[in-house]
Amino acid sequence: MELLTTRHVSKSYNGRMIIRDISLRLEEGELVSLLGLSGSGKTTLLNILAGLVRPEEGQVFLCGQDITGAPGHVSYMLQKDLLLEHKRVIDNVALPLVIRGMRKEEARKKADPLFAPFGLDGTQMYYPSQLSGGMRQRAALLRTYLGSSSGVALLDEPFSALDMITKGQMHEWYLQVMARIGLSTVLITHDVDEAILLSDRICLLTGTPGEIHDEIRIETPRDQRKEFDLKPEFLAYKQQIMGILRRQMTA
Amino acid sequence: MKRRSESIRRKLLPAGAFCLIILIWWALSAGSLIPEYMLPSPVDVGKAFIGDFPNLMNHARISVTEAVYGLLIGTLLAFALACAMDRFVHLEEAVFPLLVVSQTIPTIAIAPLLVLWMGFGMEPKITLVVLTTFFPIAVGLLDGFKSVDPDAVALLRSMNATRGQIFRHVKLPAALPFFFSGLRISASYAVVGAVISEWLGGFEGLGVYMTRVRKAYAFDKMFAVIILVAVVSLLLMKCVSILRDLSMPWARRRGQQSGNP
């Protein structure tokens, strides 16, 4: 079932077109990556999906309902974890519920049972400064999950600030969590390996203005992707994607 | 253990420097290197302080009252104006230059005018304290509001947060360290502002006491009151620090982790 779709979305800033005629769909439980070079309009597209920016042309639909330019329907996680340093971890995580009008105590009660599945048990009353980089990202993902009443999360390079080892652990962990909670995700990344490891489909956003020219489906099931980056299929996908990106750059 | 010894060292160093200054002061006056009417000995200043203690406390009570009222009103006004300037950019563009210009006017030049307009009671003193304490807090808060990470605001907007919710959850907490820095400076200005305004007219207060003892050439009492003004200012600044620690427990915890006070 199609959850989130965009139809012919275009957006310009100061007369310069950033993205053109983007049509994208996200199925329930799916992880779609938007892979592209810097400046290809990935973040602009994510801002449009989040309702933070209204496109000049095109529309965004969530379960068939037009949500163009209306924030609050899908949850959003940016490159930085953006945990608020003055709030305890549990209050950071429960923030989307409080914003929706839930009382603080009630929101805490709802958030608390999710700390264990997200590997954060015991950190509820910590301040963010007491968490490691990986734990901070997990807390931010938990906040994103709690904020997602529709079951759709938009992630803007969420693992890019982590070191290589932590990033690898987070990839494995995210695949497990996604399988357990059934979150549908649009992931922005410029890391080809990350896109292949995590995605069901990869949309290549290339050119100026950015357009989706190619879409690659990763056939290997997500539960069989342990050490996937050491396998020949992984390298084949990587070669294919790198070839497309190089051709686009030359063009 | 290392952190504890570091903390002790940090407290001992200024205490040692203070004792050294008192010792040099005492040596200068005991050796008659500087005439006693110009620099009374620390012992004489101590005796003057103890001898006139009830009178000093009575005057101090008035000055502290003026300083605290002025600081409270100044803080409230600064808070309201900073919020308004943050909300309405045109208001900031119109008012901020005037605020900067207002700070170039010396306090001592305004005080007689305030006495002329408001009389010899507490009102002109409190008004002067308001004028001196208002600026650092307003500018601190405005800088704090501007320091907010735009991505944090975008995150809350993506949650469909209202302007008030963004202010409460993101902007105000981000501005608190700036607010307390401004408040600390203003607390030190508050007592000095009250004393200066008392110099130029009034019946009670440390400024009035200072003028009287100066006219009587009682320099030991003059030094005693100067030290008292400094102590009161320090106490007020300490109160601000305690208030900051209570309002921002997360910052205190981070400071402890990094070994900072």
Short mmCIF file of C-alpha atoms in Angstrom, two decimals:
data_model
loop_
_atom_site.label_atom_id
_atom_site.label_comp_id
_atom_site.label_asym_id
_atom_site.label_seq_id
_atom_site.Cartn_x
_atom_site.Cartn_y
_atom_site.Cartn_z
CA MET A 1 0.00 0.00 0.00
CA GLU A 2 1.32 3.43 -0.96
CA LEU A 3 1.87 5.60 2.11
CA LEU A 4 3.66 8.71 0.93
CA THR A 5 3.75 9.96 -2.64
CA THR A 6 4.84 13.09 -4.42
CA ARG A 7 3.51 14.05 -7.84
CA HIS A 8 5.58 16.21 -10.20
CA VAL A 9 7.12 18.33 -7.44
CA SER A 10 9.32 21.29 -8.45
CA LYS A 11 10.90 24.01 -6.34
CA SER A 12 13.08 27.08 -7.03
CA TYR A 13 14.93 29.49 -4.76
CA ASN A 14 15.72 33.01 -5.98
CA GLY A 15 14.80 32.09 -9.54
CA ARG A 16 17.08 29.03 -9.57
CA MET A 17 15.33 25.71 -9.92
CA ILE A 18 16.56 23.24 -7.28
CA ILE A 19 14.42 20.17 -8.04
CA ARG A 20 12.22 19.45 -11.06
CA ASP A 21 9.29 17.16 -11.63
CA ILE A 22 9.98 14.72 -8.82
CA SER A 23 7.55 11.87 -8.39
CA LEU A 24 8.32 9.53 -5.55
CA ARG A 25 6.41 6.84 -3.69
CA LEU A 26 6.98 5.10 -0.39
CA GLU A 27 5.20 1.83 0.38
CA GLU A 28 4.29 0.67 3.86
CA GLY A 29 7.31 -0.73 5.75
CA GLU A 30 9.66 0.24 2.95
CA LEU A 31 12.96 2.12 3.14
CA VAL A 32 13.65 4.31 0.13
CA SER A 33 16.95 6.15 -0.14
CA LEU A 34 17.44 9.39 -1.99
CA LEU A 35 21.02 9.20 -3.11
CA GLY A 36 22.69 12.14 -4.72
CA LEU A 37 25.67 14.42 -4.75
CA SER A 38 25.80 17.62 -2.69
CA GLY A 39 23.57 20.32 -4.12
CA SER A 40 21.26 17.94 -5.94
CA GLY A 41 18.26 19.12 -3.90
CA LYS A 42 17.91 16.15 -1.52
CA THR A 43 17.27 18.27 1.57
CA THR A 44 14.86 20.55 -0.34
CA LEU A 45 12.85 17.48 -1.33
CA LEU A 46 12.84 16.21 2.27
CA ASN A 47 11.70 19.65 3.51
CA ILE A 48 8.84 19.47 1.01
CA LEU A 49 7.89 15.97 2.21
CA ALA A 50 7.97 17.23 5.83
CA GLY A 51 5.69 20.14 4.95
CA LEU A 52 8.29 22.72 5.92
CA VAL A 53 8.57 24.06 2.37
CA ARG A 54 5.73 24.40 -0.14
CA PRO A 55 6.62 23.39 -3.71
CA GLU A 56 5.82 25.70 -6.61
CA GLU A 57 4.41 22.79 -8.54
CA GLY A 58 3.22 19.36 -7.56
CA GLN A 59 1.69 17.83 -4.48
CA VAL A 60 2.51 15.54 -1.58
CA PHE A 61 0.03 12.89 -0.49
CA LEU A 62 -0.06 10.80 2.66
CA CYS A 63 -2.44 7.82 2.38
CA GLY A 64 -4.20 9.69 -0.40
CA GLN A 65 -4.64 12.89 1.64
CA ASP A 66 -3.03 16.06 0.27
CA ILE A 67 -0.49 17.26 2.89
CA THR A 68 1.42 19.71 0.66
CA GLY A 69 2.97 22.44 2.85
CA ALA A 70 1.39 21.05 6.04
CA PRO A 71 3.93 20.02 8.70
CA GLY A 72 3.26 17.54 11.50
CA HIS A 73 2.11 14.54 9.43
CA VAL A 74 5.43 12.76 9.03
CA SER A 75 8.36 12.89 11.42
CA TYR A 76 11.70 14.29 10.49
CA MET A 77 15.23 13.66 11.68
CA LEU A 78 18.03 15.90 10.54
CA GLN A 79 21.74 15.23 10.19
CA LYS A 80 22.40 16.45 13.73
CA ASP A 81 20.58 14.60 16.49
CA LEU A 82 19.20 17.95 17.74
CA LEU A 83 18.52 16.64 21.22
CA LEU A 84 17.67 19.63 23.38
CA GLU A 85 20.44 19.84 25.96
CA HIS A 86 18.17 21.31 28.65
CA LYS A 87 15.71 18.42 28.56
CA ARG A 88 16.21 14.96 29.99
CA VAL A 89 16.44 12.17 27.41
CA ILE A 90 12.88 10.98 28.12
CA ASP A 91 11.52 14.50 27.66
CA ASN A 92 13.46 14.90 24.42
CA VAL A 93 12.04 11.64 23.14
CA ALA A 94 8.50 12.49 24.26
CA LEU A 95 8.64 16.03 22.82
CA PRO A 96 6.53 15.33 19.70
CA LEU A 97 3.74 14.02 21.96
CA VAL A 98 3.91 17.11 24.19
CA ILE A 99 3.83 19.33 21.11
CA ARG A 100 0.64 17.54 20.06
CA GLY A 101 -0.89 18.53 23.39
CA MET A 102 -0.25 15.47 25.56
CA ARG A 103 0.57 16.12 29.23
CA LYS A 104 4.24 15.68 30.13
CA GLU A 105 3.66 12.77 32.53
CA GLU A 106 1.43 10.95 30.07
CA ALA A 107 3.96 11.45 27.25
CA ARG A 108 6.73 10.09 29.50
CA LYS A 109 4.62 7.01 30.26
CA LYS A 110 4.13 6.38 26.55
CA ALA A 111 7.81 6.86 25.71
CA ASP A 112 9.26 4.84 28.59
CA PRO A 113 8.53 1.27 27.33
CA LEU A 114 10.27 2.06 24.03
CA PHE A 115 13.63 2.78 25.67
CA ALA A 116 14.54 -0.91 25.97
CA PRO A 117 13.85 -1.86 22.30
CA PHE A 118 15.88 1.15 21.22
CA GLY A 119 18.82 0.11 23.46
CA LEU A 120 18.41 3.12 25.71
CA ASP A 121 17.09 1.55 28.89
CA GLY A 122 18.36 3.30 32.01
CA THR A 123 19.08 6.58 30.24
CA GLN A 124 15.61 8.06 30.67
CA MET A 125 16.63 10.62 33.28
CA TYR A 126 20.03 11.44 31.77
CA TYR A 127 20.76 14.70 30.02
CA PRO A 128 21.85 14.34 26.36
CA SER A 129 25.41 15.41 27.25
CA GLN A 130 25.71 12.16 29.23
CA LEU A 131 25.07 9.97 26.16
CA SER A 132 27.55 8.65 23.60
CA GLY A 133 27.24 9.59 19.91
CA GLY A 134 25.47 6.33 19.00
CA MET A 135 23.06 6.60 21.92
CA ARG A 136 22.23 10.18 20.98
CA GLN A 137 21.33 9.04 17.45
CA ARG A 138 19.19 6.24 18.85
CA ALA A 139 17.39 8.70 21.13
CA ALA A 140 16.81 11.01 18.16
CA LEU A 141 15.46 8.06 16.15
CA LEU A 142 13.16 7.11 18.99
CA ARG A 143 11.88 10.71 19.06
CA THR A 144 11.37 10.49 15.29
CA TYR A 145 9.47 7.22 15.70
CA LEU A 146 7.25 8.64 18.46
CA GLY A 147 6.58 11.71 16.36
CA SER A 148 5.45 9.65 13.45
CA SER A 149 1.73 9.13 13.91
CA SER A 150 1.54 8.04 10.26
CA GLY A 151 4.43 5.54 10.56
CA VAL A 152 6.56 7.55 8.12
CA ALA A 153 10.00 8.88 9.05
CA LEU A 154 12.20 11.18 6.99
CA LEU A 155 15.87 10.86 7.82
CA ASP A 156 18.39 13.41 6.53
CA GLU A 157 21.84 11.79 6.67
CA PRO A 158 21.26 10.61 10.25
CA PHE A 159 24.46 8.57 10.55
CA SER A 160 26.88 10.84 8.70
CA ALA A 161 28.37 12.39 11.84
CA LEU A 162 29.25 9.01 13.38
CA ASP A 163 32.60 7.24 13.19
CA MET A 164 32.87 4.23 10.86
CA ILE A 165 32.46 1.52 13.53
CA THR A 166 29.52 3.19 15.29
CA LYS A 167 27.94 3.84 11.89
CA GLY A 168 28.19 0.12 11.00
CA GLN A 169 26.59 -0.82 14.34
CA MET A 170 23.84 1.74 13.81
CA HIS A 171 23.07 0.36 10.33
CA GLU A 172 22.61 -3.18 11.71
CA TRP A 173 20.61 -1.89 14.64
CA TYR A 174 18.37 0.25 12.44
CA LEU A 175 17.52 -2.69 10.17
CA GLN A 176 16.51 -4.74 13.21
CA VAL A 177 14.44 -1.93 14.71
CA MET A 178 12.70 -1.19 11.41
CA ALA A 179 11.74 -4.81 11.04
CA ARG A 180 10.34 -4.83 14.60
CA ILE A 181 8.38 -1.58 14.55
CA GLY A 182 7.48 -1.46 10.85
CA LEU A 183 8.55 2.11 10.26
CA SER A 184 8.45 3.33 6.65
CA THR A 185 11.43 5.52 5.89
CA VAL A 186 12.74 7.97 3.34
CA LEU A 187 16.47 8.25 3.90
CA ILE A 188 18.69 10.94 2.42
CA THR A 189 22.31 9.99 2.00
CA HIS A 190 25.33 10.62 -0.17
CA ASP A 191 26.94 7.42 1.10
CA VAL A 192 26.48 4.75 -1.58
CA ASP A 193 27.36 1.88 0.81
CA GLU A 194 24.81 3.08 3.37
CA ALA A 195 22.10 3.35 0.71
CA ILE A 196 22.73 -0.23 -0.52
CA LEU A 197 22.94 -1.65 3.01
CA LEU A 198 19.69 -0.14 4.25
CA SER A 199 17.36 0.39 1.30
CA ASP A 200 14.68 -1.51 -0.50
CA ARG A 201 14.89 0.99 -3.33
CA ILE A 202 17.43 3.69 -4.16
CA CYS A 203 16.33 6.77 -6.09
CA LEU A 204 19.24 8.57 -7.69
CA LEU A 205 18.73 12.32 -7.53
CA THR A 206 21.10 13.85 -10.03
CA GLY A 207 21.63 16.87 -12.23
CA THR A 208 20.93 20.58 -11.76
CA PRO A 209 18.06 21.00 -11.07
CA GLY A 210 17.84 17.66 -9.31
CA GLU A 211 15.72 15.01 -10.98
CA ILE A 212 15.19 11.33 -10.29
CA HIS A 213 16.65 9.66 -13.36
CA ASP A 214 17.18 6.16 -12.06
CA GLU A 215 15.74 3.84 -9.47
CA ILE A 216 17.48 0.70 -8.27
CA ARG A 217 15.76 -2.03 -6.32
CA ILE A 218 17.91 -3.97 -3.86
CA GLU A 219 16.64 -7.53 -4.16
CA THR A 220 18.47 -9.02 -1.17
CA PRO A 221 15.98 -9.19 1.74
CA ARG A 222 16.82 -6.86 4.61
CA ASP A 223 17.11 -9.72 7.11
CA GLN A 224 19.91 -11.25 5.01
CA ARG A 225 22.11 -8.19 4.94
CA LYS A 226 24.51 -9.08 7.70
CA GLU A 227 28.00 -8.41 6.31
CA PHE A 228 26.27 -7.67 3.02
CA ASP A 229 29.00 -5.17 2.11
CA LEU A 230 31.48 -8.05 1.78
CA LYS A 231 29.38 -9.93 -0.79
CA PRO A 232 29.63 -9.83 -4.62
CA GLU A 233 26.00 -8.62 -5.04
CA PHE A 234 26.82 -5.58 -2.95
CA LEU A 235 29.75 -4.73 -5.20
CA ALA A 236 27.60 -5.22 -8.28
CA TYR A 237 25.02 -2.73 -6.94
CA LYS A 238 27.80 -0.33 -6.04
CA GLN A 239 29.34 -0.55 -9.52
CA GLN A 240 25.97 0.07 -11.11
CA ILE A 241 25.26 3.14 -8.96
CA MET A 242 28.75 4.59 -9.29
CA GLY A 243 28.50 4.15 -13.06
CA ILE A 244 25.25 6.14 -13.20
CA LEU A 245 26.62 8.87 -10.93
CA ARG A 246 29.83 9.18 -12.99
CA ARG A 247 27.84 9.38 -16.24
CA GLN A 248 25.61 12.09 -14.74
CA MET A 249 28.64 14.06 -13.54
CA THR A 250 30.26 13.87 -16.97
CA ALA A 251 27.01 14.93 -18.63
CA MET B 1 40.77 13.50 43.66
CA LYS B 2 42.66 15.51 41.05
CA ARG B 3 39.50 17.53 40.32
CA ARG B 4 39.07 18.25 44.04
CA SER B 5 42.63 19.50 44.46
CA GLU B 6 42.15 21.61 41.31
CA SER B 7 39.02 23.13 42.85
CA ILE B 8 40.86 23.89 46.14
CA ARG B 9 43.73 25.45 44.21
CA ARG B 10 41.29 27.62 42.29
CA LYS B 11 39.77 28.91 45.52
CA LEU B 12 43.08 29.36 47.36
CA LEU B 13 44.74 31.43 44.64
CA PRO B 14 42.37 34.44 44.75
CA ALA B 15 42.21 34.20 48.57
CA GLY B 16 46.03 34.35 48.69
CA ALA B 17 46.07 37.32 46.27
CA PHE B 18 43.51 39.10 48.46
CA CYS B 19 45.58 38.52 51.62
CA LEU B 20 48.67 39.81 49.83
CA ILE B 21 46.91 43.04 48.84
CA ILE B 22 45.74 43.58 52.45
CA LEU B 23 49.30 42.91 53.66
CA ILE B 24 50.78 45.45 51.20
CA TRP B 25 48.09 47.95 52.19
CA TRP B 26 48.85 47.42 55.87
CA ALA B 27 52.63 47.73 55.26
CA LEU B 28 52.16 50.98 53.32
CA SER B 29 50.07 52.58 56.06
CA ALA B 30 52.08 51.16 59.01
CA GLY B 31 55.35 52.36 57.49
CA SER B 32 53.80 55.83 57.01
CA LEU B 33 54.76 55.67 53.32
CA ILE B 34 51.34 57.16 52.51
CA PRO B 35 49.78 59.65 54.97
CA GLU B 36 46.98 58.19 57.09
CA TYR B 37 44.40 60.74 55.87
CA MET B 38 44.99 59.46 52.33
CA LEU B 39 45.16 55.76 53.07
CA PRO B 40 43.91 54.63 56.51
CA SER B 41 45.28 51.30 57.70
CA PRO B 42 43.15 48.15 57.27
CA VAL B 43 42.91 47.94 61.05
CA ASP B 44 41.37 51.44 61.26
CA VAL B 45 38.98 50.60 58.44
CA GLY B 46 37.97 47.42 60.30
CA LYS B 47 37.41 49.37 63.51
CA ALA B 48 35.32 51.99 61.62
CA PHE B 49 33.26 49.21 60.08
CA ILE B 50 32.56 47.53 63.43
CA GLY B 51 32.03 50.85 65.28
CA ASP B 52 29.49 52.14 62.78
CA PHE B 53 28.01 48.73 61.90
CA PRO B 54 24.34 49.40 62.87
CA ASN B 55 24.34 52.69 60.97
CA LEU B 56 26.01 51.10 57.94
CA MET B 57 23.48 48.26 57.90
CA ASN B 58 20.60 50.72 58.06
CA HIS B 59 21.94 52.59 55.02
CA ALA B 60 22.81 49.32 53.27
CA ARG B 61 19.21 48.12 53.69
CA ILE B 62 17.95 51.17 51.75
CA SER B 63 20.54 50.82 48.97
CA VAL B 64 19.95 47.09 48.60
CA THR B 65 16.18 47.64 48.45
CA GLU B 66 16.64 50.21 45.66
CA ALA B 67 19.10 47.93 43.83
CA VAL B 68 16.88 44.85 44.05
CA TYR B 69 13.69 46.69 43.02
CA GLY B 70 15.55 48.36 40.16
CA LEU B 71 17.09 45.07 39.07
CA LEU B 72 13.72 43.29 39.14
CA ILE B 73 11.93 45.98 37.15
CA GLY B 74 14.90 46.28 34.76
CA THR B 75 14.88 42.52 34.22
CA LEU B 76 11.14 42.41 33.53
CA LEU B 77 11.31 45.32 31.09
CA ALA B 78 14.39 43.90 29.37
CA PHE B 79 12.70 40.50 29.04
CA ALA B 80 9.54 42.01 27.56
CA LEU B 81 11.46 44.22 25.11
CA ALA B 82 13.87 41.43 24.04
CA CYS B 83 10.92 39.09 23.35
CA ALA B 84 9.13 41.81 21.39
CA MET B 85 12.29 42.64 19.38
CA ASP B 86 12.81 38.96 18.64
CA ARG B 87 9.22 38.62 17.46
CA PHE B 88 9.05 41.82 15.40
CA VAL B 89 12.18 42.45 13.35
CA HIS B 90 11.12 46.01 12.49
CA LEU B 91 10.82 46.84 16.18
CA GLU B 92 14.39 45.62 16.72
CA GLU B 93 15.61 47.68 13.78
CA ALA B 94 13.87 50.77 15.18
CA VAL B 95 14.67 50.40 18.86
CA PHE B 96 18.06 48.68 19.10
CA PRO B 97 20.13 51.68 17.84
CA LEU B 98 18.34 53.90 20.36
CA LEU B 99 19.21 51.44 23.12
CA VAL B 100 22.88 51.55 22.13
CA VAL B 101 22.84 55.37 22.05
CA SER B 102 21.18 55.44 25.49
CA GLN B 103 24.20 53.61 26.89
CA THR B 104 26.55 56.40 25.84
CA ILE B 105 24.83 58.82 28.26
CA PRO B 106 26.74 58.77 31.57
CA THR B 107 24.69 57.67 34.56
CA ILE B 108 25.97 60.58 36.64
CA ALA B 109 24.49 63.01 34.09
CA ILE B 110 20.99 61.52 34.33
CA ALA B 111 20.83 61.19 38.12
CA PRO B 112 20.29 64.92 38.92
CA LEU B 113 17.56 65.10 36.28
CA LEU B 114 15.78 62.12 37.83
CA VAL B 115 16.00 63.75 41.27
CA LEU B 116 14.61 66.95 39.78
CA TRP B 117 11.71 65.10 38.17
CA MET B 118 10.92 62.58 40.91
CA GLY B 119 12.10 64.14 44.17
CA PHE B 120 14.39 62.78 46.88
CA GLY B 121 12.60 59.53 47.58
CA MET B 122 13.37 56.03 46.32
CA GLU B 123 11.78 56.51 42.88
CA PRO B 124 14.68 58.30 41.10
CA LYS B 125 17.16 55.80 42.56
CA ILE B 126 15.15 52.81 41.41
CA THR B 127 14.66 54.42 37.99
CA LEU B 128 18.42 54.93 37.62
CA VAL B 129 19.07 51.30 38.57
CA VAL B 130 16.46 50.23 36.01
CA LEU B 131 18.23 52.29 33.33
CA THR B 132 21.66 50.85 34.16
CA THR B 133 20.58 47.22 34.52
CA PHE B 134 18.18 47.06 31.60
CA PHE B 135 20.69 47.12 28.73
CA PRO B 136 22.98 44.12 29.49
CA ILE B 137 19.96 41.87 30.10
CA ALA B 138 18.05 42.98 26.98
CA VAL B 139 21.12 42.61 24.74
CA GLY B 140 22.05 39.28 26.34
CA LEU B 141 18.57 37.87 25.81
CA LEU B 142 18.33 39.11 22.24
CA ASP B 143 21.71 37.54 21.43
CA GLY B 144 20.48 34.35 23.10
CA PHE B 145 17.33 34.23 20.99
CA LYS B 146 19.45 34.73 17.87
CA SER B 147 21.88 31.99 18.89
CA VAL B 148 19.19 29.30 18.53
CA ASP B 149 20.10 26.55 16.09
CA PRO B 150 17.78 27.09 13.09
CA ASP B 151 17.70 23.31 12.59
CA ALA B 152 16.19 22.92 16.08
CA VAL B 153 13.48 25.40 15.10
CA ALA B 154 12.94 23.49 11.83
CA LEU B 155 12.63 20.25 13.79
CA LEU B 156 9.89 21.71 15.99
CA ARG B 157 8.17 23.21 12.96
CA SER B 158 8.15 19.76 11.38
CA MET B 159 6.26 18.61 14.50
CA ASN B 160 3.75 21.40 13.76
CA ALA B 161 4.75 23.31 16.90
CA THR B 162 3.22 26.73 17.45
CA ARG B 163 5.34 29.86 17.78
CA GLY B 164 4.76 29.78 21.54
CA GLN B 165 5.89 26.14 21.78
CA ILE B 166 9.05 26.89 19.77
CA PHE B 167 9.75 29.78 22.15
CA ARG B 168 9.17 27.68 25.26
CA HIS B 169 10.98 24.51 24.22
CA VAL B 170 13.87 25.87 22.15
CA LYS B 171 14.38 29.63 22.17
CA LEU B 172 14.02 30.48 25.83
CA PRO B 173 16.26 27.65 27.14
CA ALA B 174 18.90 28.53 24.53
CA ALA B 175 18.81 32.16 25.66
CA LEU B 176 19.11 31.39 29.38
CA PRO B 177 22.95 31.32 29.57
CA PHE B 178 23.03 34.70 27.79
CA PHE B 179 20.32 36.03 30.10
CA PHE B 180 22.21 35.04 33.23
CA SER B 181 25.48 36.52 31.90
CA GLY B 182 23.63 39.81 31.40
CA LEU B 183 21.93 39.51 34.78
CA ARG B 184 25.28 38.99 36.52
CA ILE B 185 26.68 42.17 34.99
CA SER B 186 23.46 44.03 35.82
CA ALA B 187 23.55 42.82 39.44
CA SER B 188 26.97 44.43 39.86
CA TYR B 189 25.71 47.63 38.18
CA ALA B 190 22.59 47.71 40.36
CA VAL B 191 24.30 48.48 43.68
CA VAL B 192 26.72 50.95 42.09
CA GLY B 193 23.78 52.63 40.29
CA ALA B 194 21.86 52.97 43.58
CA VAL B 195 24.90 54.45 45.36
CA ILE B 196 25.60 56.95 42.55
CA SER B 197 22.00 58.13 42.52
CA GLU B 198 22.13 58.58 46.32
CA TRP B 199 25.19 60.82 45.98
CA LEU B 200 23.11 63.38 44.13
CA GLY B 201 20.18 63.66 46.49
CA GLY B 202 18.50 61.71 49.25
CA PHE B 203 18.33 61.15 52.97
CA GLU B 204 19.36 57.51 53.39
CA GLY B 205 21.48 54.92 51.67
CA LEU B 206 25.14 54.03 51.32
CA GLY B 207 25.66 56.87 48.79
CA VAL B 208 24.32 59.40 51.29
CA TYR B 209 26.49 57.89 54.04
CA MET B 210 29.50 58.05 51.70
CA THR B 211 28.90 61.75 50.97
CA ARG B 212 28.57 62.54 54.68
CA VAL B 213 31.77 60.77 55.77
CA ARG B 214 33.69 62.28 52.85
CA LYS B 215 32.64 65.77 53.94
CA ALA B 216 33.71 64.91 57.51
CA TYR B 217 37.11 63.66 56.20
CA ALA B 218 36.43 60.31 57.92
CA PHE B 219 38.35 58.29 55.34
CA ASP B 220 38.41 55.14 57.44
CA LYS B 221 34.59 55.11 57.25
CA MET B 222 34.80 55.98 53.56
CA PHE B 223 36.93 52.89 52.93
CA ALA B 224 34.61 50.81 55.12
CA VAL B 225 31.58 51.77 53.01
CA ILE B 226 33.48 51.18 49.75
CA ILE B 227 34.29 47.66 50.91
CA LEU B 228 30.67 47.15 51.97
CA VAL B 229 29.42 48.23 48.51
CA ALA B 230 31.81 45.71 46.93
CA VAL B 231 30.67 42.95 49.30
CA VAL B 232 26.98 43.68 48.64
CA SER B 233 27.62 43.62 44.86
CA LEU B 234 29.45 40.31 45.17
CA LEU B 235 26.61 38.83 47.24
CA LEU B 236 24.06 39.93 44.67
CA MET B 237 26.17 38.35 41.90
CA LYS B 238 26.42 35.16 43.94
CA CYS B 239 22.61 35.11 44.25
CA VAL B 240 22.42 35.33 40.45
CA SER B 241 24.87 32.42 40.13
CA ILE B 242 22.76 30.30 42.52
CA LEU B 243 19.62 31.20 40.57
CA ARG B 244 21.37 30.25 37.32
CA ASP B 245 22.44 26.86 38.72
CA LEU B 246 18.90 26.18 39.91
CA SER B 247 17.37 27.23 36.60
CA MET B 248 19.89 25.37 34.42
CA PRO B 249 20.72 22.05 36.10
CA TRP B 250 21.80 20.58 32.74
CA ALA B 251 24.57 23.20 32.38
CA ARG B 252 25.87 22.50 35.90
CA ARG B 253 26.03 18.78 35.12
CA ARG B 254 27.92 19.45 31.87
CA GLY B 255 30.32 21.75 33.75
CA GLN B 256 30.98 19.01 36.33
CA GLN B 257 31.66 16.50 33.54
CA SER B 258 34.14 18.75 31.80
CA GLY B 259 35.72 19.74 35.11
CA ASN B 260 34.59 23.35 34.82
CA PRO B 261 32.99 25.13 37.78
#
